[in-house]
Coordinates of C-alpha atoms and ligand atoms in Angstrom, one line a residue:
M1 CA 116.6 87.7 91.6
I2 CA 116.6 89.9 88.5
G3 CA 114.1 88.5 86.0
Y4 CA 111.1 86.1 86.3
G5 CA 110.8 84.1 83.1
F6 CA 111.6 80.4 82.5
M7 CA 114.9 80.6 84.3
G8 CA 113.4 82.7 87.0
A9 CA 111.0 79.9 87.7
A10 CA 113.7 77.3 87.6
H11 CA 116.1 79.2 89.9
S12 CA 113.3 80.1 92.3
Q13 CA 112.4 76.5 92.7
A14 CA 116.1 75.8 93.4
W15 CA 116.4 78.6 96.0
R16 CA 113.3 77.1 97.8
T17 CA 114.4 73.5 97.5
A18 CA 118.2 73.4 97.9
P19 CA 118.2 74.6 101.6
R20 CA 115.7 71.9 102.5
V21 CA 117.4 69.1 100.7
F22 CA 121.1 69.9 101.4
G23 CA 122.4 71.2 104.6
L24 CA 123.6 74.6 103.3
P25 CA 126.2 76.5 105.3
R26 CA 124.2 79.7 105.0
A27 CA 120.5 80.4 105.5
I28 CA 118.7 81.4 102.3
E29 CA 116.3 84.4 102.3
M30 CA 114.3 84.8 99.0
S31 CA 114.1 88.6 99.5
V32 CA 113.1 90.2 96.3
I33 CA 112.4 89.4 92.7
V34 CA 112.8 92.2 90.1
G35 CA 111.1 92.9 86.8
R36 CA 110.0 95.9 84.7
N37 CA 106.3 95.1 84.6
E38 CA 105.0 95.7 88.2
D39 CA 101.9 93.5 87.9
A40 CA 103.8 90.6 86.3
V41 CA 106.6 90.6 88.8
T42 CA 104.2 91.0 91.8
A43 CA 102.4 87.9 90.5
A44 CA 105.8 86.1 90.1
A45 CA 106.8 87.0 93.7
A46 CA 103.6 85.3 95.0
K47 CA 103.9 82.3 92.6
W48 CA 107.6 81.6 93.1
G49 CA 107.9 82.5 96.9
W50 CA 109.7 85.8 97.0
N51 CA 109.1 88.2 100.0
E52 CA 109.0 91.3 97.8
A53 CA 108.6 92.4 94.2
A54 CA 110.5 95.4 92.7
T55 CA 110.9 97.1 89.3
D56 CA 114.3 98.8 89.7
W57 CA 117.3 96.4 89.8
R58 CA 119.7 99.2 90.7
E59 CA 117.8 100.0 93.9
V60 CA 118.0 96.3 94.9
V61 CA 121.7 95.9 94.0
A62 CA 122.4 98.9 96.3
R63 CA 120.5 97.4 99.4
D64 CA 122.6 96.5 102.4
D65 CA 120.3 93.6 103.3
I66 CA 120.9 91.9 99.9
D67 CA 124.0 89.6 99.7
V68 CA 123.4 87.7 96.4
I69 CA 122.1 88.8 93.0
D70 CA 120.8 86.0 90.8
I71 CA 120.6 87.2 87.1
V72 CA 118.0 85.4 85.0
T73 CA 117.3 88.1 82.3
P74 CA 118.1 87.8 78.6
G75 CA 121.8 88.0 77.8
H76 CA 122.0 91.6 76.7
S77 CA 121.5 92.9 80.2
H78 CA 123.9 90.5 82.0
D79 CA 127.0 92.7 81.9
E80 CA 125.5 95.9 83.3
I81 CA 123.7 94.1 86.1
A82 CA 126.5 91.7 87.0
I83 CA 129.2 94.4 87.0
A84 CA 127.1 96.7 89.2
A85 CA 126.3 93.9 91.6
L86 CA 129.9 92.8 91.9
E87 CA 131.1 96.4 92.4
A88 CA 128.5 96.6 95.2
G89 CA 130.2 93.6 96.8
K90 CA 127.3 91.2 96.0
H91 CA 127.8 87.5 95.1
V92 CA 126.5 86.9 91.6
L93 CA 124.9 83.9 89.9
C94 CA 124.4 84.7 86.3
E95 CA 122.4 82.6 83.8
K96 CA 124.0 81.6 80.5
P97 CA 125.1 83.0 78.1
L98 CA 127.5 85.0 80.2
A99 CA 127.0 87.9 77.8
N100 CA 126.1 88.4 74.1
T101 CA 129.6 89.5 73.0
V102 CA 133.2 88.6 73.8
D103 CA 133.8 92.2 74.9
D104 CA 130.9 92.2 77.4
A105 CA 132.0 88.8 78.6
D106 CA 135.6 90.0 79.1
Q107 CA 134.4 93.0 81.1
M108 CA 132.3 90.7 83.3
A109 CA 135.2 88.3 83.8
A110 CA 137.5 91.2 84.8
A111 CA 134.9 92.5 87.3
A112 CA 134.6 89.1 88.8
R113 CA 138.3 88.7 89.2
T114 CA 138.4 92.1 91.0
A115 CA 135.4 91.3 93.1
A116 CA 136.9 87.9 94.1
G117 CA 139.8 89.9 95.7
A118 CA 137.2 91.6 97.9
G119 CA 135.4 88.3 98.7
A120 CA 132.5 88.5 96.3
R121 CA 131.9 85.2 94.3
A122 CA 130.7 85.0 90.7
M123 CA 129.2 81.8 89.1
L124 CA 127.8 81.2 85.6
G125 CA 124.7 79.0 85.1
F126 CA 125.8 76.3 82.8
T127 CA 123.5 74.0 84.9
Y128 CA 123.9 70.7 82.9
R129 CA 127.4 70.2 84.4
R130 CA 125.4 69.5 87.6
V131 CA 123.2 66.7 86.2
P132 CA 124.7 63.9 88.3
A133 CA 125.4 61.7 85.2
L134 CA 127.4 64.4 83.7
T135 CA 129.4 65.2 86.8
R136 CA 130.0 61.4 87.1
A137 CA 131.2 61.4 83.4
R138 CA 133.6 64.2 84.1
D139 CA 135.0 62.2 87.1
L140 CA 135.3 59.0 85.1
I141 CA 137.3 60.8 82.3
A142 CA 139.5 62.6 84.8
E143 CA 140.3 59.2 86.4
G144 CA 141.5 58.1 83.0
R145 CA 138.8 55.4 82.6
I146 CA 138.3 56.1 78.9
G147 CA 142.0 56.8 78.3
T148 CA 143.0 59.5 75.8
V149 CA 140.1 61.5 74.4
Q150 CA 140.3 60.9 70.6
Q151 CA 136.9 62.0 69.4
V152 CA 134.0 64.0 70.7
R153 CA 130.4 64.5 69.5
A154 CA 127.9 67.0 71.1
A155 CA 124.5 68.0 69.9
Y156 CA 121.7 70.1 71.4
R157 CA 118.6 69.7 69.4
Q158 CA 115.2 71.2 69.9
D159 CA 112.2 71.8 67.5
W160 CA 110.2 74.6 69.0
L161 CA 110.8 76.8 65.9
V162 CA 109.8 74.4 63.2
D163 CA 106.4 76.1 63.0
P164 CA 107.1 79.1 60.8
E165 CA 104.3 81.0 62.7
A166 CA 106.1 80.7 66.0
P167 CA 106.5 84.4 66.9
L168 CA 109.5 86.6 67.1
S169 CA 110.3 86.2 70.8
W170 CA 113.3 87.8 72.4
R171 CA 115.4 84.6 71.7
L172 CA 115.1 85.4 68.0
K173 CA 116.4 89.0 68.3
K174 CA 120.2 89.5 68.1
D175 CA 120.1 92.7 70.2
Q176 CA 118.5 90.7 73.2
A177 CA 119.7 87.1 72.7
G178 CA 123.0 87.8 71.0
A179 CA 122.7 84.6 68.9
G180 CA 120.2 81.9 68.2
A181 CA 120.7 78.2 68.6
L182 CA 124.4 78.7 68.5
G183 CA 124.5 80.9 71.7
D184 CA 121.4 79.7 73.4
I185 CA 122.0 75.9 73.3
G186 CA 125.3 75.6 71.4
G187 CA 126.9 77.3 74.4
H188 CA 125.7 74.5 76.6
A189 CA 127.3 71.9 74.2
V190 CA 130.6 73.7 74.1
D191 CA 130.7 74.2 77.9
L192 CA 129.9 70.6 78.5
V193 CA 132.7 69.3 76.1
Q194 CA 135.2 71.6 77.8
F195 CA 133.9 70.5 81.3
L196 CA 133.9 66.8 80.6
T197 CA 137.3 66.6 78.9
G198 CA 139.1 69.3 80.9
Q199 CA 140.3 70.7 77.5
Q200 CA 139.4 73.8 75.6
V201 CA 138.2 74.3 72.0
S202 CA 141.1 76.1 70.3
T203 CA 140.0 76.3 66.6
V204 CA 136.6 75.9 64.9
S205 CA 135.1 75.7 61.5
G206 CA 131.4 75.8 60.9
V207 CA 128.2 77.3 59.5
V208 CA 125.3 79.0 61.1
E209 CA 122.0 79.5 59.2
T210 CA 118.6 81.1 59.6
I211 CA 115.9 78.9 58.1
V212 CA 112.8 81.0 58.7
K213 CA 113.8 84.6 58.1
E214 CA 110.6 86.4 59.1
R215 CA 108.1 85.6 61.9
P216 CA 104.9 87.1 63.4
I217 CA 105.7 89.9 65.9
E218 CA 105.0 88.5 69.4
T219 CA 101.8 89.8 70.9
E220 CA 101.6 87.5 73.9
R221 CA 104.2 85.7 76.0
V222 CA 103.0 82.1 76.2
G223 CA 105.6 79.5 77.2
I224 CA 108.8 79.5 75.3
A225 CA 107.4 80.4 71.9
G226 CA 104.5 82.8 72.7
R227 CA 101.7 83.9 70.3
G228 CA 102.0 86.2 67.3
G229 CA 99.8 88.7 65.5
D230 CA 99.5 89.5 61.8
E231 CA 102.6 91.8 61.5
Y232 CA 105.9 90.2 60.6
G233 CA 109.5 91.0 61.6
E234 CA 113.0 89.9 60.6
V235 CA 114.6 87.0 62.5
T236 CA 118.1 88.3 63.3
V237 CA 119.7 85.2 64.8
D238 CA 120.6 81.7 63.6
D239 CA 118.3 78.7 63.7
V240 CA 121.0 76.0 63.2
A241 CA 124.7 75.9 63.9
I242 CA 126.9 73.0 62.8
F243 CA 130.6 73.1 63.4
T244 CA 133.8 71.2 64.2
G245 CA 136.2 72.1 67.0
R246 CA 139.8 71.1 67.6
L247 CA 140.5 70.5 71.3
T248 CA 143.7 71.5 73.1
G249 CA 144.4 67.8 73.6
G250 CA 144.3 67.3 69.9
A251 CA 141.0 65.5 69.4
L252 CA 138.4 66.7 66.9
A253 CA 134.8 67.5 68.1
A254 CA 131.6 67.7 66.1
F255 CA 129.0 70.1 67.3
E256 CA 125.3 70.7 66.4
A257 CA 122.9 73.2 67.8
T258 CA 119.5 73.4 66.3
R259 CA 115.9 74.5 66.9
F260 CA 114.7 72.7 63.8
A261 CA 115.4 69.0 64.7
T262 CA 111.7 68.0 64.2
G263 CA 110.6 65.8 67.1
R264 CA 113.6 66.5 69.3
K265 CA 112.1 68.5 72.2
N266 CA 115.2 69.1 74.4
E267 CA 117.7 66.5 73.3
L268 CA 121.3 67.2 74.5
T269 CA 123.6 64.4 73.7
V270 CA 127.3 64.1 74.2
E271 CA 129.7 61.2 73.5
I272 CA 133.4 61.2 74.4
S273 CA 135.4 58.5 72.8
G274 CA 138.9 57.4 74.1
D275 CA 141.4 54.7 73.4
K276 CA 140.3 52.8 76.6
G277 CA 136.6 53.4 76.4
A278 CA 133.8 55.9 76.0
I279 CA 130.9 57.7 77.7
A280 CA 127.6 58.7 76.1
F281 CA 124.8 60.8 77.6
N282 CA 121.3 61.9 76.5
L283 CA 119.4 64.5 78.5
E284 CA 116.2 62.7 77.5
S285 CA 117.4 59.8 79.7
M286 CA 119.2 62.1 82.1
N287 CA 119.6 59.6 85.0
E288 CA 121.6 57.3 82.8
L289 CA 125.2 57.3 81.7
Q290 CA 126.3 54.9 79.0
V291 CA 129.9 53.7 79.8
Y292 CA 132.0 51.5 77.5
D293 CA 135.1 49.8 78.8
R294 CA 137.4 48.7 76.0
T295 CA 139.7 47.0 78.5
A296 CA 137.0 44.5 79.5
P297 CA 137.3 41.0 77.9
D298 CA 136.1 41.0 74.3
T299 CA 133.3 38.6 75.3
D300 CA 131.9 41.1 77.8
Q301 CA 132.3 44.4 75.9
G302 CA 129.3 46.7 75.4
F303 CA 128.0 50.0 76.6
T304 CA 126.8 49.6 80.2
R305 CA 123.7 51.6 81.3
V306 CA 124.7 53.1 84.6
I307 CA 121.7 54.4 86.5
V308 CA 123.3 57.5 88.3
T309 CA 121.0 57.5 91.3
E310 CA 123.2 55.8 93.9
P311 CA 123.8 57.7 97.2
A312 CA 127.5 57.6 96.3
H313 CA 126.8 59.5 93.0
P314 CA 127.3 63.3 92.8
Y315 CA 124.5 65.2 94.7
L316 CA 122.4 62.1 95.3
E317 CA 123.0 62.1 99.0
G318 CA 120.3 64.7 99.3
W319 CA 117.6 63.0 97.3
W320 CA 115.8 59.7 97.1
P321 CA 116.8 56.0 97.3
A322 CA 118.5 54.4 94.2
G323 CA 116.3 54.2 91.1
H324 CA 114.0 57.1 92.1
M325 CA 114.8 59.4 89.2
L326 CA 115.8 63.1 89.2
G327 CA 114.4 65.6 86.7
Y328 CA 115.3 68.7 84.8
E329 CA 114.9 71.0 87.8
H330 CA 117.3 69.1 90.2
A331 CA 120.5 70.4 88.7
F332 CA 119.4 73.9 89.6
S333 CA 119.3 72.9 93.3
H334 CA 122.8 71.4 92.8
Q335 CA 123.9 74.8 91.4
V336 CA 122.5 76.6 94.4
K337 CA 124.3 74.1 96.7
D338 CA 127.7 74.6 95.1
F339 CA 127.2 78.3 94.8
V340 CA 126.4 78.7 98.6
D341 CA 129.1 76.2 99.6
A342 CA 131.7 78.3 97.6
I343 CA 130.5 81.5 99.2
A344 CA 130.7 80.0 102.7
S345 CA 134.2 78.5 102.1
G346 CA 135.5 81.6 100.2
A347 CA 136.3 79.6 97.0
D348 CA 135.6 80.6 93.4
P349 CA 132.6 78.6 92.2
S350 CA 132.7 77.1 88.7
P351 CA 131.9 77.8 86.0
T352 CA 133.7 81.1 86.5
F353 CA 133.0 84.1 84.3
D354 CA 136.4 83.4 82.7
E355 CA 135.1 80.0 81.6
G356 CA 132.0 81.8 80.3
A357 CA 134.2 84.2 78.3
Q358 CA 136.0 81.3 76.8
V359 CA 132.7 79.8 75.6
Q360 CA 131.7 83.2 74.1
R361 CA 135.0 83.2 72.2
V362 CA 134.3 79.8 70.7
L363 CA 130.8 80.9 69.6
A364 CA 132.2 84.2 68.1
A365 CA 134.7 82.1 66.2
V366 CA 132.0 79.9 64.8
E367 CA 130.1 82.9 63.6
E368 CA 133.3 84.3 62.0
S369 CA 134.0 81.0 60.4
S370 CA 130.5 81.0 58.9
S371 CA 130.8 84.5 57.5
A372 CA 130.4 85.5 53.8
D373 CA 133.8 84.3 52.6
A374 CA 133.4 80.8 54.2
R375 CA 134.8 78.1 51.9
W376 CA 132.3 75.8 50.4
I377 CA 133.7 73.4 47.8
T378 CA 131.2 72.6 45.1
V379 CA 131.0 68.8 44.5
Ligands
SOE1 C1 115.6 77.3 75.1 O1 116.4 77.0 74.1 C2 116.2 76.9 76.4 O2 115.3 77.3 77.4 C3 117.6 77.4 76.7 O3 117.5 78.8 76.8 C4 118.1 76.9 78.0 O4 119.4 77.3 78.3 C5 118.1 75.3 77.9 O5 118.5 74.8 79.2 C6 116.7 74.8 77.6 O6 116.2 75.4 76.4

């Protein structure tokens, strides 16, 4: 594993848990975790259960006893590490965003296609697809249960930057994060809409904005926001992104990605509306899927609250009896399961790097749409 932050913790938990919960076709060895700060990565190895700690990812990528590279660093380093690992014949799991630019994403997608020919698999970590309720929603839509998709609404809202003194962490620096809310959480919303509908966003119009333009330079990494000193630096990414998207099936989609929705801690909502029904999901009630069946008798119509914890539901066969809820971390084990299953069966896991490059194109189009000559009509 290359990296040891928030996603390093989440992925480590999944590498430990998935082999015990699901019968994986390959044995998992948590061999080495890599980070630049030797003391910090040594502590992370002990805390998260890795056999070794290292500070040079190139050495690890070159090792013959390593089969898989799991990349959980900020987006600016994804392309260099993933391409080197794929060229070394390693299977690669890369956290989102695939890359910080369309060009980098395209290079990674090309390297993945080449590596697939030599049997190396590449998977992108849009993990929310593997929340059982969202996998179930995709299946319902694919079965035609809501009919033709006519309208879509997706919002990913957080509030950890409402405090103007929250420091300038790496997520607020364009050279490391690539974008702000638009890339970090807007990418999840775009990927989910494309995953659930089976369609792609083909055109967009929108606005991205930075609300707090200067923040204290981070002096200490604490949680997701950290702690700052008394020097200030410029925020070089967006805080809020609001945009519309036209889907290849013709429907219009409304998107919102913000870190300034006061009170919304990690609220990812998606609603897909069709001529026969609708589905609605909220990550804050992540075991539930709201399903509306317009073909039911008028007297019986209403959103049904499906508790997606039955053994017959996606991934549930490995967990608890019905009604014993899953949490944020479980989808990471589902991700490991599907990744290892794909490696063993020689299939390309999804999301592919090509799918990641498509999301990057949508995000770049939103930024272009919001550029200086964007059309605002004065009322
Ligand atoms: C912060 O916005 C963050 O950690 C994102 O980077 C993750 O992708 C998301 O799953 C949770 O929030």
